[in-house]
mmCIF file of C-alpha atoms and ligand atoms in Angstrom:
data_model
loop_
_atom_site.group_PDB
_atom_site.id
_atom_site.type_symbol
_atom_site.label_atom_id
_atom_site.label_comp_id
_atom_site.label_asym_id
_atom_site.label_seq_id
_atom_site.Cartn_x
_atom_site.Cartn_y
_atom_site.Cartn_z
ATOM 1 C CA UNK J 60 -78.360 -109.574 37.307
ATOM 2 C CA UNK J 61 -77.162 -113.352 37.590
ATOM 3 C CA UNK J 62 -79.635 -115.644 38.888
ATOM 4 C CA UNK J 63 -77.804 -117.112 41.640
ATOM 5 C CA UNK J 64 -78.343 -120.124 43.797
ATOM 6 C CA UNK J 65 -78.855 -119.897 47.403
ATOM 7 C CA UNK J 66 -79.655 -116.085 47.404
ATOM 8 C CA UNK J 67 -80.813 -115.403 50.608
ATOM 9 C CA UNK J 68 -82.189 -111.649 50.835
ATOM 10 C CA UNK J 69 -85.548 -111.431 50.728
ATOM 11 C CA UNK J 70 -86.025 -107.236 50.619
ATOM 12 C CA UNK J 71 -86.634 -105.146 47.738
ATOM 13 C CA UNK J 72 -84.352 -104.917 44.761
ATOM 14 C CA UNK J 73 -86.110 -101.757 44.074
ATOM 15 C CA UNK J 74 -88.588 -99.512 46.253
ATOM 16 C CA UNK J 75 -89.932 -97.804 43.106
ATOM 17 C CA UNK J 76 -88.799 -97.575 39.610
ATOM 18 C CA UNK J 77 -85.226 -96.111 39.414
ATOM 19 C CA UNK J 78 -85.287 -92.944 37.593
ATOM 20 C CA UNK J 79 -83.700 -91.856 34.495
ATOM 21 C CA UNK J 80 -80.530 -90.225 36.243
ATOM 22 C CA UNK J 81 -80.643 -93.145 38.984
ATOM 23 C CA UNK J 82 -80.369 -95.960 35.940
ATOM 24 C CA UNK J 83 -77.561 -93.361 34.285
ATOM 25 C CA UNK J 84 -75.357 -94.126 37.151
ATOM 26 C CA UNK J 85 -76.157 -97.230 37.682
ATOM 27 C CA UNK J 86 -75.553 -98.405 33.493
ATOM 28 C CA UNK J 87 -72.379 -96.005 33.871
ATOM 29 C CA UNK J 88 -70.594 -95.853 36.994
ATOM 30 C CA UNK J 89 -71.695 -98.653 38.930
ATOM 31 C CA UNK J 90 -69.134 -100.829 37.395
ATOM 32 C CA UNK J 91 -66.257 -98.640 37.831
ATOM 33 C CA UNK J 92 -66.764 -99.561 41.802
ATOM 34 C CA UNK J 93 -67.879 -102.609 41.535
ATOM 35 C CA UNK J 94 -66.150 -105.622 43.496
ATOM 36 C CA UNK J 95 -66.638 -109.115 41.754
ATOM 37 C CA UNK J 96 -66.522 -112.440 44.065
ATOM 38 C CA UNK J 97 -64.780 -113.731 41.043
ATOM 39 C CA UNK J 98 -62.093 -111.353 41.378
ATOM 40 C CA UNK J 99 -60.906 -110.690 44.757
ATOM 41 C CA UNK J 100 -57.246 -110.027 45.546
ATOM 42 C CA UNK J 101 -55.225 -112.152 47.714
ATOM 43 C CA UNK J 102 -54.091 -109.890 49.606
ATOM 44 C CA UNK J 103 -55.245 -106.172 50.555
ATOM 45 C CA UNK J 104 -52.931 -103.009 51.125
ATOM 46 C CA UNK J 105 -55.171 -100.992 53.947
ATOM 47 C CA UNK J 106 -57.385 -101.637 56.496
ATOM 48 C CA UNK J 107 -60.863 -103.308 54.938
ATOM 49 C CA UNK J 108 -63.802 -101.900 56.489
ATOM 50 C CA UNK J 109 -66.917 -104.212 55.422
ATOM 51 C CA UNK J 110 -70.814 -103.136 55.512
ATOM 52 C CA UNK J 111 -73.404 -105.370 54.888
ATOM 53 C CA UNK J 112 -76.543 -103.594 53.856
ATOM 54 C CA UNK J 113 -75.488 -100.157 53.232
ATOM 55 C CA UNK J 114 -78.486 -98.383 52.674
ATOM 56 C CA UNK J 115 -78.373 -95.491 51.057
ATOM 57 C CA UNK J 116 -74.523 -94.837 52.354
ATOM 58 C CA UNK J 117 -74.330 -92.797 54.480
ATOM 59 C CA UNK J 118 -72.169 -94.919 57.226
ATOM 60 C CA UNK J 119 -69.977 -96.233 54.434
ATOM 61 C CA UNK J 120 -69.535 -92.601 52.840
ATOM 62 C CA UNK J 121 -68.630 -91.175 56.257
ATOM 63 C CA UNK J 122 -66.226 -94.248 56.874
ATOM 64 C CA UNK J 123 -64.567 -93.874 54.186
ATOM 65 C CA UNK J 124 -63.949 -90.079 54.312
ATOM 66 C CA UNK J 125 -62.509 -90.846 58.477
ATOM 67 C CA UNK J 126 -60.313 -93.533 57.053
ATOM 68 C CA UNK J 127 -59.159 -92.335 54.047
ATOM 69 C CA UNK J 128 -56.237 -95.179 53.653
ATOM 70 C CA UNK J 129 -58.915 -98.116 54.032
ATOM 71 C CA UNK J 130 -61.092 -99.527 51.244
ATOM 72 C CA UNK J 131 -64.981 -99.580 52.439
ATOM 73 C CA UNK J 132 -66.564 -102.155 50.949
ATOM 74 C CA UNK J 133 -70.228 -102.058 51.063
ATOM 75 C CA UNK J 134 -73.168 -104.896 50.034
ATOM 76 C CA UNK J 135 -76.553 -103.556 48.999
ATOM 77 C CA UNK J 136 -78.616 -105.597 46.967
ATOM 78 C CA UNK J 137 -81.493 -102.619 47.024
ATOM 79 C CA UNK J 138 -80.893 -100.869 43.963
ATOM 80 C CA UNK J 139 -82.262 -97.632 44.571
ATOM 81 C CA UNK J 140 -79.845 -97.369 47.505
ATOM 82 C CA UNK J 141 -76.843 -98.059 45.245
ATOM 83 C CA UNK J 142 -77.375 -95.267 43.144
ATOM 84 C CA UNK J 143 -77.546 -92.943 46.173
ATOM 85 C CA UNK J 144 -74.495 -93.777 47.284
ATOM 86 C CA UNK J 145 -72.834 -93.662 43.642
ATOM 87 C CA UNK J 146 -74.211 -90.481 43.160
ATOM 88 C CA UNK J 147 -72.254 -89.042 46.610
ATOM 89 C CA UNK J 148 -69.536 -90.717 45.598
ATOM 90 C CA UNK J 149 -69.012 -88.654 42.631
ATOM 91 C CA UNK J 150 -69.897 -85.434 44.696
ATOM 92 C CA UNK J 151 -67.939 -86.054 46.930
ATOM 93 C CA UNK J 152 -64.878 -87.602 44.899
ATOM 94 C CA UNK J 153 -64.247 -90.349 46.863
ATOM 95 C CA UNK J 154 -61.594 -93.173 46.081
ATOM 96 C CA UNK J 155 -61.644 -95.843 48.718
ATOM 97 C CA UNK J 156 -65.619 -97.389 48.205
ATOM 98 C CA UNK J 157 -65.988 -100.590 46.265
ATOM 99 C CA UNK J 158 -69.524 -102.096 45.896
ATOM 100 C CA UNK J 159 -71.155 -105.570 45.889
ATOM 101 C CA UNK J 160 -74.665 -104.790 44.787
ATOM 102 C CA UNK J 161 -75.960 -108.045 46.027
ATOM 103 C CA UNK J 162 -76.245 -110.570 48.989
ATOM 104 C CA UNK J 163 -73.361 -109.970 51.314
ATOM 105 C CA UNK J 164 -72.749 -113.761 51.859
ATOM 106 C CA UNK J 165 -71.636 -114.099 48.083
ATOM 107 C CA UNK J 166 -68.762 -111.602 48.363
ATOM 108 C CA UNK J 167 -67.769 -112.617 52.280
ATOM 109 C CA UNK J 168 -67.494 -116.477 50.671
ATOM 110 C CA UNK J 169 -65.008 -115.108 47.897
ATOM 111 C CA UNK J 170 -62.811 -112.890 50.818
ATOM 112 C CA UNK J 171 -59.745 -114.460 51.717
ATOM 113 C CA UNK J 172 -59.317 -115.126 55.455
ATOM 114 C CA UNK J 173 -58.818 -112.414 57.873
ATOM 115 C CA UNK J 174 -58.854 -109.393 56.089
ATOM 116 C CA UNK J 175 -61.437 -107.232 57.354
ATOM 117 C CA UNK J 176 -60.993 -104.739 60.226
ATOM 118 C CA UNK J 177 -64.425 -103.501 60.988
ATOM 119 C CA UNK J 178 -67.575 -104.553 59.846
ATOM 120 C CA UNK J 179 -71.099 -102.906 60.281
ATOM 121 C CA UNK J 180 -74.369 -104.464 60.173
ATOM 122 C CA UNK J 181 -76.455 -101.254 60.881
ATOM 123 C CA UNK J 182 -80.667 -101.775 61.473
ATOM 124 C CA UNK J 183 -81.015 -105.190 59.084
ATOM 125 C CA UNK J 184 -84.427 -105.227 58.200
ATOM 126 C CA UNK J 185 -86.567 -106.623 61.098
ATOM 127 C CA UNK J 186 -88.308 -109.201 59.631
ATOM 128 C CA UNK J 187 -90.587 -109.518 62.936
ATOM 129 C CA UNK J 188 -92.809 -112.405 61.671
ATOM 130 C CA UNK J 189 -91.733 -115.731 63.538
ATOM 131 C CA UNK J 190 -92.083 -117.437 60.354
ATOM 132 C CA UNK J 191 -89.583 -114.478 58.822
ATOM 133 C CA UNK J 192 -87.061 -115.272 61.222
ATOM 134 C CA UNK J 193 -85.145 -117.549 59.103
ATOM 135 C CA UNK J 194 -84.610 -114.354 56.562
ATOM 136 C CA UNK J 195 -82.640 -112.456 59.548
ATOM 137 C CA UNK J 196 -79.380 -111.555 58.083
ATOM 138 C CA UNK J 197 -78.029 -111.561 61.757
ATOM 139 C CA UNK J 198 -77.681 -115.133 62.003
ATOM 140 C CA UNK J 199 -75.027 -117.797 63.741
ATOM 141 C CA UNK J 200 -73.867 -118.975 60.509
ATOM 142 C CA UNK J 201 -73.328 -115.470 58.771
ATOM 143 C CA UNK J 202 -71.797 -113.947 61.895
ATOM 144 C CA UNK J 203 -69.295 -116.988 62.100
ATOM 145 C CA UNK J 204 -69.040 -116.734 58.088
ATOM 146 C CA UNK J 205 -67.940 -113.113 58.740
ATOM 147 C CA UNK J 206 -65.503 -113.840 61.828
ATOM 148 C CA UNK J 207 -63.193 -115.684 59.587
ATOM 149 C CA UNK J 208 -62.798 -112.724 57.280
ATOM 150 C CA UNK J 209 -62.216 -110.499 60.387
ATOM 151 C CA UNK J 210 -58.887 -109.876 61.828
ATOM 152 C CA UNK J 211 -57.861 -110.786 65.112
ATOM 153 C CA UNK J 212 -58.796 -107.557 67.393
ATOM 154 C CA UNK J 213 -61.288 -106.166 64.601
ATOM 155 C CA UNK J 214 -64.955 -104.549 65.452
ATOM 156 C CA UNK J 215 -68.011 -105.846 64.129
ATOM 157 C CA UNK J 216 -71.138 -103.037 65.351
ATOM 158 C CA UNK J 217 -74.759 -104.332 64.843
ATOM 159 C CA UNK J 218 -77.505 -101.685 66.128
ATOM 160 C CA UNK J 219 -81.325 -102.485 65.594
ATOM 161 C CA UNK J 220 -83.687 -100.351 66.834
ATOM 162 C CA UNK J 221 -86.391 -103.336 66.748
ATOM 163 C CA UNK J 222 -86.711 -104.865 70.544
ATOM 164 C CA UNK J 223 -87.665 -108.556 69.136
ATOM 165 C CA UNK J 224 -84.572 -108.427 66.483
ATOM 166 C CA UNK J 225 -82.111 -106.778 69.734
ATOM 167 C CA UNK J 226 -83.405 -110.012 71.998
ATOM 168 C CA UNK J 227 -82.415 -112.409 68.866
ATOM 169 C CA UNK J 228 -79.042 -110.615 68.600
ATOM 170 C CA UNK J 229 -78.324 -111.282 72.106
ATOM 171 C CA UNK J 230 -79.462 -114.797 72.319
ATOM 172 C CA UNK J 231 -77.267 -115.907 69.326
ATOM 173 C CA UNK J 232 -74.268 -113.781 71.212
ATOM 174 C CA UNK J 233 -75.120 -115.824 74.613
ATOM 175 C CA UNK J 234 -74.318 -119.125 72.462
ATOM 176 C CA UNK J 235 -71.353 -121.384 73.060
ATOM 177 C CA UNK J 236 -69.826 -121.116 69.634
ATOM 178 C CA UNK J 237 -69.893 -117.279 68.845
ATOM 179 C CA UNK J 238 -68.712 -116.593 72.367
ATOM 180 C CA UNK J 239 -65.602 -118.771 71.363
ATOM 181 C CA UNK J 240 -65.761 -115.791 68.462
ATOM 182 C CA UNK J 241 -66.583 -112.921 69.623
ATOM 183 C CA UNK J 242 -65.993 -110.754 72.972
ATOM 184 C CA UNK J 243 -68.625 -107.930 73.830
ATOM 185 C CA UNK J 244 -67.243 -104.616 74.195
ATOM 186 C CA UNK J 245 -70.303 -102.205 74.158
ATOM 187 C CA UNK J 246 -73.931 -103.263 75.306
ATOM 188 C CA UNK J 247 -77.159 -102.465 74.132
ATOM 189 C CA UNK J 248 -77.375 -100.641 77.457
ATOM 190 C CA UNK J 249 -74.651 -97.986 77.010
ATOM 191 C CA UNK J 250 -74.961 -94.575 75.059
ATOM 192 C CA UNK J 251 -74.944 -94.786 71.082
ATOM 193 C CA UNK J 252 -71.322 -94.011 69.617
ATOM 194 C CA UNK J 253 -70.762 -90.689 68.570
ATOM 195 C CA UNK J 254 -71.902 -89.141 65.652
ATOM 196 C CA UNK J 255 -68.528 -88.693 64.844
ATOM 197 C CA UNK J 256 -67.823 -92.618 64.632
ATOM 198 C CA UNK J 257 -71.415 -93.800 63.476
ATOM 199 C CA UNK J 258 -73.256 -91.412 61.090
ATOM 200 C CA UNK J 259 -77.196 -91.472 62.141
ATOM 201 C CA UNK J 260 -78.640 -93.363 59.263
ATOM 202 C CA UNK J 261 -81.857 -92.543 56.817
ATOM 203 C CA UNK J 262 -82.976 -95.547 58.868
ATOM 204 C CA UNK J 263 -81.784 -94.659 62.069
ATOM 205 C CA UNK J 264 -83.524 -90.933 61.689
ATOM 206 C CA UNK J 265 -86.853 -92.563 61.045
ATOM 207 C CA UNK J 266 -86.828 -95.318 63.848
ATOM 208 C CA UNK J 267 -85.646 -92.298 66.265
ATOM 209 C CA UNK J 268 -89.643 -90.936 66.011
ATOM 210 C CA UNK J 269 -90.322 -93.980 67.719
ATOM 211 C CA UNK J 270 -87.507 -95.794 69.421
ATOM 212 C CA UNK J 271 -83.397 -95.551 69.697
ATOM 213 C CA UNK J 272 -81.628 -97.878 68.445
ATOM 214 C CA UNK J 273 -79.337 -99.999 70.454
ATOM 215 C CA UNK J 274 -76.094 -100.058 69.113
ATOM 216 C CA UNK J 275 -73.896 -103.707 70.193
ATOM 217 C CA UNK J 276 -69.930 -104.024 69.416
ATOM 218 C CA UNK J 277 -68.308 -106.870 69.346
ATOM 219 C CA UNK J 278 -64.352 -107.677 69.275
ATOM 220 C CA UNK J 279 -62.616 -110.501 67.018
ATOM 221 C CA UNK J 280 -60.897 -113.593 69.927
HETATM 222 C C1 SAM B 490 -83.499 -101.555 57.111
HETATM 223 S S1 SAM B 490 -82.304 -101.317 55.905
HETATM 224 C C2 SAM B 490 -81.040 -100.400 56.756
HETATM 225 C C3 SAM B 490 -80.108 -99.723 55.812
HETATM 226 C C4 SAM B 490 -78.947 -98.935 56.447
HETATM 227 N N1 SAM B 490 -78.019 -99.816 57.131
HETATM 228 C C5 SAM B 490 -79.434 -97.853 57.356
HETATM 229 O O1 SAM B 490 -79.185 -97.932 58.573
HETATM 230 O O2 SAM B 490 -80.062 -96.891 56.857
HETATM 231 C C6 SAM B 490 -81.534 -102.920 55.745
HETATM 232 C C7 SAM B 490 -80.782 -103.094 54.429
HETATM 233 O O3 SAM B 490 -80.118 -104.372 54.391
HETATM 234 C C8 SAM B 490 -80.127 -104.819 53.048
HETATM 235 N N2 SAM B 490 -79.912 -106.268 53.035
HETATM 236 C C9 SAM B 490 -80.805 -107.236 53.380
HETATM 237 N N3 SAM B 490 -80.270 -108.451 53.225
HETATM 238 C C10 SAM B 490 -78.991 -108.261 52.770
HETATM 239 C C11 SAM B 490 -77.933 -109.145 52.411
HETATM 240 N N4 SAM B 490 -78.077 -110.474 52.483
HETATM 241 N N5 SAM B 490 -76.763 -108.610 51.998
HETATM 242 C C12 SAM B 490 -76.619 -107.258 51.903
HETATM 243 N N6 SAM B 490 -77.589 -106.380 52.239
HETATM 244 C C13 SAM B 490 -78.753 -106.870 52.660
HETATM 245 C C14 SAM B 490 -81.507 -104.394 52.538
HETATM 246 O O4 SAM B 490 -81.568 -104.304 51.130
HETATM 247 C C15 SAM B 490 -81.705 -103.056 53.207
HETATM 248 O O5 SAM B 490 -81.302 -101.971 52.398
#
């Protein structure tokens, strides 16, 4: 993996060593999928749908089997998570993923301008220390980084299921210069979307023992 400067994601790379048949897709397949900042086209045919911290995939597998014509691409520096998704990929023969296995901001800098359609940010990791706020990958300058590889109209969805991180979310959508950006269409205080739009996530599941998550959408000025 290049050593890059400026990385800013501070989670695991790996939650445990990958095993054998994890590493086997990974050395294999991984590159087959794999979108390089270095190599973006100008332009795209479809609808882009963008996710930044994937997961394991299962909102950008279920994306990309509604919207068959778009390309989903998803960002996922977590290793472990990558091969998941690879590995349904190939079950399920899907065409239209494409993969940046590291720090969303690298690929969104290479994007040409106005591209995207949707974007997801689905439970980014909480980082609930004060001095861990900086490390929030909701952040003004991200979100505005993003807006200008949005189209006009598109959807950007954040949910968090962390009350601290859902306060932090609104107070940077409250400010002058993503209002300018950015119109809400769905609060924290109406019903999640349905299943049928937004998969419940591994992450989602586990957060449901103890709290739902709120789920925010926000339209493209
Ligand atoms: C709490 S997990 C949630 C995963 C998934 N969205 C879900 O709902 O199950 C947050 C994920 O964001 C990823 N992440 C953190 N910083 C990132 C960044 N800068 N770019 C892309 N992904 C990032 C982490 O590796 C982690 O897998």
């Amino acid at each position: 993996m290049e050593d890059r400067k400026n990385r800013t994601i501070y989670g695991r790379r790996q939650a445990r060593p990958l095993k054998e048949t994890q590493k086997h897709l990974l050395e294999n397949f991984l590159h087959t999928i794999k979108i390089h900042p270095g190599k973006i086209p100008e332009t795209f045919p479809g609808d882009v749908i963008f996710e930044i911290g994937f997961g394991s995939g299962e909102n950008l597998i279920h994306q990309a089997q509604i919207s068959p014509k778009a390309l989903c691409i998803g960002c996922e520096p977590f290793m472990n998570g990558v091969a998941a998704l690879i590995s349904k990929i190939m079950e399920l023969n899907i065409e239209n993923i494409a993969v940046y296995d590291d720090d969303a901001k690298f690929l969104l800098e290479a994007l040409p301008y106005q591209v995207i359609s949707k974007a997801f940010i689905l439970f980014p990791d909480p980082w609930p220390k004060k001095r861990h706020h900086k490390r929030r990958v909701v952040n003004l300058e991200n979100l505005l980084l993003l807006h200008s590889k949005m189209k006009k109209d598109a959807e950007l969805i954040i949910a968090t299921d962390h009350p601290g991180y859902l306060d932090w979310i609104l107070e940077i959508s409250s400010r002058e210069n993503f209002i300018k950006h950015f119109k809400i269409t769905h609060t924290h205080e109406m019903p999640r979307p349905s299943e049928a739009e937004i998969p419940v996530t591994r992450y989602e599941k586990k957060a449901l023992e103890n709290r739902p998550g709120a789920f925010l959408k926000f339209k493209v000025i």
